[in-house]
XYZ file of C-alpha atoms in Angstrom:
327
model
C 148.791 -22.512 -137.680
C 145.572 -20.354 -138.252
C 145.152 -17.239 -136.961
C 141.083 -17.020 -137.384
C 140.829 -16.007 -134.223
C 143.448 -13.688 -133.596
C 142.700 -10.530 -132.862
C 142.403 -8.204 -136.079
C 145.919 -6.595 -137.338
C 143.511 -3.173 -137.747
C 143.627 -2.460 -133.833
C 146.720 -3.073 -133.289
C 147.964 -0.738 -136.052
C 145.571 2.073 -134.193
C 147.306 1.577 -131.094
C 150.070 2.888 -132.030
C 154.321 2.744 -133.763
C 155.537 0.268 -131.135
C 153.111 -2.243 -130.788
C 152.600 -2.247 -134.618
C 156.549 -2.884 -134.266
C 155.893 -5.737 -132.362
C 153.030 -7.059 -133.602
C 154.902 -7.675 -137.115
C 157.928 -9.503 -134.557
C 155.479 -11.731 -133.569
C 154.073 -12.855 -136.507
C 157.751 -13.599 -137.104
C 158.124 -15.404 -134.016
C 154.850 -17.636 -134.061
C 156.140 -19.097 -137.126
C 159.397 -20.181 -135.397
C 157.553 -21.298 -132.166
C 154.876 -23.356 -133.942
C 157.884 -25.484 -135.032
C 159.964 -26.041 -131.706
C 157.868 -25.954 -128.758
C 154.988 -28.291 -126.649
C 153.149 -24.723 -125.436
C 150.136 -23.797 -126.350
C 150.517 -21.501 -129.346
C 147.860 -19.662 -127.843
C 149.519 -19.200 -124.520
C 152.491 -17.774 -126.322
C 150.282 -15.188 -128.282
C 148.860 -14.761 -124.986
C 151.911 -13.472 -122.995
C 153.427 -11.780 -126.057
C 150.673 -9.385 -126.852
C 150.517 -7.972 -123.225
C 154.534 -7.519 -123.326
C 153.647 -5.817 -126.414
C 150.753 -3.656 -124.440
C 153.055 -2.840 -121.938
C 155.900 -1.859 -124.320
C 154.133 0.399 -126.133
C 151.860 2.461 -123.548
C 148.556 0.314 -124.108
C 146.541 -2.091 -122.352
C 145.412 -5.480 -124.014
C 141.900 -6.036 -122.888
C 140.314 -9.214 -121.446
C 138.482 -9.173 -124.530
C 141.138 -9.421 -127.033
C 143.390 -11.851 -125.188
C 139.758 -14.113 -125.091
C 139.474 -13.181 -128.822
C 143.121 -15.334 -129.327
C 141.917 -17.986 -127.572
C 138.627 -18.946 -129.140
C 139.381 -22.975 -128.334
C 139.977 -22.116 -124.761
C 137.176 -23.778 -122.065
C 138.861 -22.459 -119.431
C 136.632 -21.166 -116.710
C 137.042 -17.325 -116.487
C 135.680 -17.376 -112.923
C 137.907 -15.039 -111.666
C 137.169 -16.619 -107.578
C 138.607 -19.577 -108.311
C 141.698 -20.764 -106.858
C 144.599 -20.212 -108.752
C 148.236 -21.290 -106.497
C 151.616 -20.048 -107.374
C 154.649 -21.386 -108.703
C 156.676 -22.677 -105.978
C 154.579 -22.580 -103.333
C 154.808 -25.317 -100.333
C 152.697 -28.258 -100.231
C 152.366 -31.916 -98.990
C 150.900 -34.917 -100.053
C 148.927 -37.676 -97.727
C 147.079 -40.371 -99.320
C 147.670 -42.832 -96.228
C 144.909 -42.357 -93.756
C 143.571 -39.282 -92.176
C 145.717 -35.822 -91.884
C 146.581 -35.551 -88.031
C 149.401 -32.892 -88.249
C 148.128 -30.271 -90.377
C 150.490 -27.850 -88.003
C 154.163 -28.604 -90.273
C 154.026 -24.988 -92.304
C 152.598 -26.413 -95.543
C 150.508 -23.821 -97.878
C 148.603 -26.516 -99.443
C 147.608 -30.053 -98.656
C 146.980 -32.517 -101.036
C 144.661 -35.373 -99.218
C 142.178 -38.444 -99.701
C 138.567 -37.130 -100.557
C 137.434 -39.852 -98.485
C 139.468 -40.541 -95.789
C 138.892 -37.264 -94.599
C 136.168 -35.367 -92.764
C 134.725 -31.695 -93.608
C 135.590 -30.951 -90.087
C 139.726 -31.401 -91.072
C 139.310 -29.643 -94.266
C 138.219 -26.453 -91.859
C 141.187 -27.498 -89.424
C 143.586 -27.322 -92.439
C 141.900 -23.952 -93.732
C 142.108 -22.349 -90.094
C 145.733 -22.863 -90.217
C 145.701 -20.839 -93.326
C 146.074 -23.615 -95.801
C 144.413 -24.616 -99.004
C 142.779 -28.123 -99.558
C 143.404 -30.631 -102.778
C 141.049 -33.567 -102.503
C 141.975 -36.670 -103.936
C 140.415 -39.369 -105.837
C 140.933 -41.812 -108.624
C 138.785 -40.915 -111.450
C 140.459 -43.208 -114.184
C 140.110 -46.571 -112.035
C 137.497 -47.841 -109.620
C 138.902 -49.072 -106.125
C 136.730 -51.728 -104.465
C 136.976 -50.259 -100.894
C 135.330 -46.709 -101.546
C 131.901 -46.343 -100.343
C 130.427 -46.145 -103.673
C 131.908 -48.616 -105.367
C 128.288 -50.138 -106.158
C 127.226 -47.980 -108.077
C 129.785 -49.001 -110.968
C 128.485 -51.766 -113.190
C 130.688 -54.145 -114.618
C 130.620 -52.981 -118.049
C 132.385 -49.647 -116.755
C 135.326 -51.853 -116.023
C 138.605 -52.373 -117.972
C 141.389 -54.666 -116.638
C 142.644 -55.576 -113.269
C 146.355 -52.481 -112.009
C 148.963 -55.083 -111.811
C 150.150 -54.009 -108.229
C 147.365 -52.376 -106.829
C 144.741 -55.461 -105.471
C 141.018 -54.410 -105.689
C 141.666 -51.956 -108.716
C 140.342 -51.869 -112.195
C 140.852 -49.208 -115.340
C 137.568 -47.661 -115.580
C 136.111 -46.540 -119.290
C 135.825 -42.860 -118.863
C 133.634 -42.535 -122.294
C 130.838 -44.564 -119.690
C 127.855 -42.261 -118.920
C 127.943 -43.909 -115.566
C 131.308 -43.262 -114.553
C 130.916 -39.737 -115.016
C 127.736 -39.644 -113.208
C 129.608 -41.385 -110.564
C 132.350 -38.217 -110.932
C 130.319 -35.846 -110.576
C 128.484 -37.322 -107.102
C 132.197 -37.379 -106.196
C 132.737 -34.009 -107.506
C 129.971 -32.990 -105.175
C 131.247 -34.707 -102.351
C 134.367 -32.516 -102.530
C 132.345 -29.779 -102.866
C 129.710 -30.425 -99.916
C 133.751 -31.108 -97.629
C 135.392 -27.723 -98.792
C 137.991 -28.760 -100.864
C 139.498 -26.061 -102.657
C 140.587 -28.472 -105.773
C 141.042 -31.637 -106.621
C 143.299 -34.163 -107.803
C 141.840 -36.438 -110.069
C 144.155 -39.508 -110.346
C 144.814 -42.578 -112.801
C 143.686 -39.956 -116.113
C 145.931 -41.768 -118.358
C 144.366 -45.463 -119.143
C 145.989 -44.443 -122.983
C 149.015 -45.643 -121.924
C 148.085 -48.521 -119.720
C 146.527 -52.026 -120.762
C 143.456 -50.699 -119.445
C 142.170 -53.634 -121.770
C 139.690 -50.699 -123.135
C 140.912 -49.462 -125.915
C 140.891 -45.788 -124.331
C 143.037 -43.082 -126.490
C 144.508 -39.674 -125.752
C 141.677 -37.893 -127.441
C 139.524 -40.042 -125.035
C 141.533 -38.858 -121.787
C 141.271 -35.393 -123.306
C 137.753 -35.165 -123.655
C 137.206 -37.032 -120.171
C 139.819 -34.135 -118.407
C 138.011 -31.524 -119.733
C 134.554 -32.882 -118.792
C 136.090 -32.940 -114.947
C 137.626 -29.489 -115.631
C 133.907 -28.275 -116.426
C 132.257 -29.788 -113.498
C 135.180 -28.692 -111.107
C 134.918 -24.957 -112.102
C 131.008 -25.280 -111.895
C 131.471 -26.358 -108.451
C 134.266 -23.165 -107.406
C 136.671 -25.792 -107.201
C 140.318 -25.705 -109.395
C 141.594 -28.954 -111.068
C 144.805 -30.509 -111.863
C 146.586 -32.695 -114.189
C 147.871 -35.653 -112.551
C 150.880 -36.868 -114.613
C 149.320 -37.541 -118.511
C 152.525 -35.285 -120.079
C 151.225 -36.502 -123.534
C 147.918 -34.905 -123.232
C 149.398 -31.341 -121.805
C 148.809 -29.031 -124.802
C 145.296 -30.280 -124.762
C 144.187 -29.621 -121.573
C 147.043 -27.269 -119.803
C 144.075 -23.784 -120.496
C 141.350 -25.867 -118.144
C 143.960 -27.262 -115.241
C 145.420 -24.655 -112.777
C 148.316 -26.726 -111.962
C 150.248 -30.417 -112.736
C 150.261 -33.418 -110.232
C 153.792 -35.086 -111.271
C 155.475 -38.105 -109.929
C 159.077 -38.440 -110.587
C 160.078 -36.627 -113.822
C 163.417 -36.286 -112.782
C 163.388 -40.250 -112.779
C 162.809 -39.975 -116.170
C 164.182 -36.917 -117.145
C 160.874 -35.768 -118.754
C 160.244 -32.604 -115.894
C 160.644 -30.205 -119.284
C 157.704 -31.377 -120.269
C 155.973 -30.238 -117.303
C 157.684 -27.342 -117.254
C 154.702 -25.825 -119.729
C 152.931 -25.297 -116.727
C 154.868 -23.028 -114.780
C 155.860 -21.099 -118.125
C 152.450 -20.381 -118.090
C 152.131 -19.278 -114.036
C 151.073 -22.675 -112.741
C 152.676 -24.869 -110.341
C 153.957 -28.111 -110.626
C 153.724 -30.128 -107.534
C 156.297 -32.461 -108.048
C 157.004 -36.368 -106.444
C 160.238 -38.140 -106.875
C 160.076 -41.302 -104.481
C 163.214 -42.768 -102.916
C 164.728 -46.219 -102.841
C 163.421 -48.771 -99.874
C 165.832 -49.406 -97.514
C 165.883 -52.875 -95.446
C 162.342 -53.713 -97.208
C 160.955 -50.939 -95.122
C 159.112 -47.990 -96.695
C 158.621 -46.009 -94.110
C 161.619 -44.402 -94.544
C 162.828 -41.244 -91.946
C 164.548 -38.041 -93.293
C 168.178 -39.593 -92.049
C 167.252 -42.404 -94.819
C 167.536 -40.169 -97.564
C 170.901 -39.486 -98.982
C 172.400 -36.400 -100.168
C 172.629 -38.010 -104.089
C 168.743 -38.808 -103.955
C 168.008 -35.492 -102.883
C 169.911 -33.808 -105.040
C 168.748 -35.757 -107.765
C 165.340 -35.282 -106.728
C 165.633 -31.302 -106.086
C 168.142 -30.108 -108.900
C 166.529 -32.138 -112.039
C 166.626 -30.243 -115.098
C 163.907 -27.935 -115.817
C 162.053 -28.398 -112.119
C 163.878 -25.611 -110.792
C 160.610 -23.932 -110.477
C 158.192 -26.835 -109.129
C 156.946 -27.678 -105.671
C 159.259 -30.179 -104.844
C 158.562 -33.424 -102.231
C 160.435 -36.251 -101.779
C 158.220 -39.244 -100.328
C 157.652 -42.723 -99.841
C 155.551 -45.004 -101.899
C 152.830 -45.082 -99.218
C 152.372 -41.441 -99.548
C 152.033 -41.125 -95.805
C 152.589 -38.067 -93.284
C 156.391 -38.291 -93.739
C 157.897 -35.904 -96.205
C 161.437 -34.428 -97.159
C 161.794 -30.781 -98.894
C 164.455 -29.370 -101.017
């Protein structure tokens, strides 16, 4: 690990005994950490060096923690919307929102399939808006799904009819993202959820690589935050440590499935929420399950998986309709 852009070891030796103290214990500990965890070295340094500030009687200046970070894009917009760990939400994909009155802090909706005029509905009620929208694969239904050409498209989701991987290196497609980006804007969404990210690990039949979904996350996570707008990881646990500084939260669905929820967990070590999806079972060939449907095994698998103790956790049905179940 290089520490080029640390701050220099001079001003923290004028600061004072302690946090020279603890300056040397971290050097220690950076060693150690660079070895054993998925975190951002630099969010480590981060957090330690206030601790340190606050231990020893001194303040750790915006400045200096930037100075650690010199790789970080993040936006430093201090207006934009940053949620909490643990805080309520809900998820609708299916259709329009009608209830927005069942005590949710945030919903999580279809950019398209929903009006400016609900987005103010929702945010009279005192709750926060997360548009959605596929940004890795183009959906033949949405109204501009001319504009994509067919050499933006990869090969056909196995599952989901009228879908395609979409290159996300093509100028196009991000011209297309940012119109949509606009569009989100223009409604009032307070973020958005930018799905399908991880073609890497598909047979997108394009080739794409993690360094490609990187760059393309990042692009998003620029264009969001030039629009006031926060941005979120949507699943991708591979590409975490490369994008977690320019997301303000994770998307997951159903780490506890797949007992992978400690990867996720980097997020809320680092303040930002996981909103978190396990699905349940259908019953009788009918997926519109009710709450009675759910049993007290999938909800406790769903609600005490290791390392999630901290995330926003739903339990839904594959439609991703109105109905929902909470811890």
């Amino acid at each position: 690990m290089s520490f080029s852009h640390s701050l220099s070891w001079a001003q923290f030796f004028l600061k004072g005994k302690g946090l020279t103290l603890c300056v040397v214990g971290f050097t220690l500990l950076v060693l150690c950490v660079n070895s054993w965890t998925e975190l951002p070295v630099s969010s480590i340094q981060r957090r330690f060096l206030r601790r340190c500030a606050e231990a020893s009687g001194t303040e750790t200046t915006s400045t200096e923690a930037n100075s650690i970070e010199a790789n970080s894009t993040e936006a430093s917009d201090p207006t934009l919307w940053q949620p909490k760990i643990g805080i309520k939400w809900q998820i609708q994909l299916e259709d329009a929102v009608e209830d927005v009155a069942m005590g949710a802090d945030i919903f999580d909706i279809d950019m398209f399939d929903n009006t400016a005029a609900k987005i103010s509905e929702i945010h009279n009620k005192g709750a926060k808006v997360i548009c959605y929208f596929s940004a890795g694969t183009y959906e033949d239904w949405r109204r501009d799904a001319n504009k994509f050409t067919e050499s933006d498209f990869g090969s056909a989701l196995e599952d989901w009819p009228g879908e395609r991987w979409l290159d996300v290196n093509s100028s196009n497609v991000r011209t297309i993202m940012q119109s949509r980006l606009d569009l989100a804007q223009q409604k009032g969404c307070d973020g958005v959820d930018p799905d399908n990210i991880d073609g890497y690990g598909n047979d997108s039949g394009l080739d794409l690589t993690e360094a490609d979904s990187i760059d393309y996350l990042n692009f998003l996570a620029s264009e969001a935050h030039s629009r006031g707008m926060s941005i979120g990881l949507k699943n991708g646990g591979d590409i975490i440590p490369s994008v977690i500084e320019n997301m303000q939260w994770s998307v997951n669905e159903q780490c506890a499935q797949y007992d992978e929820c400690d990867v996720y967990a980097a997020f809320t070590d680092v303040g930002k929420p996981v909103f978190h999806i396990e699905y349940v079972d259908e019953i009788g060939g009918n997926n519109k399950l009710k709450v009675r449907d759910v049993t007290s095994s999938q909800k406790s698998a769903a609600c005490n998986a290791k390392s999630a103790e901290d995330f926003s956790t739903v339990i839904k049905n594959m439609d991703l309709d109105a109905w929902v179940e909470y811890c």
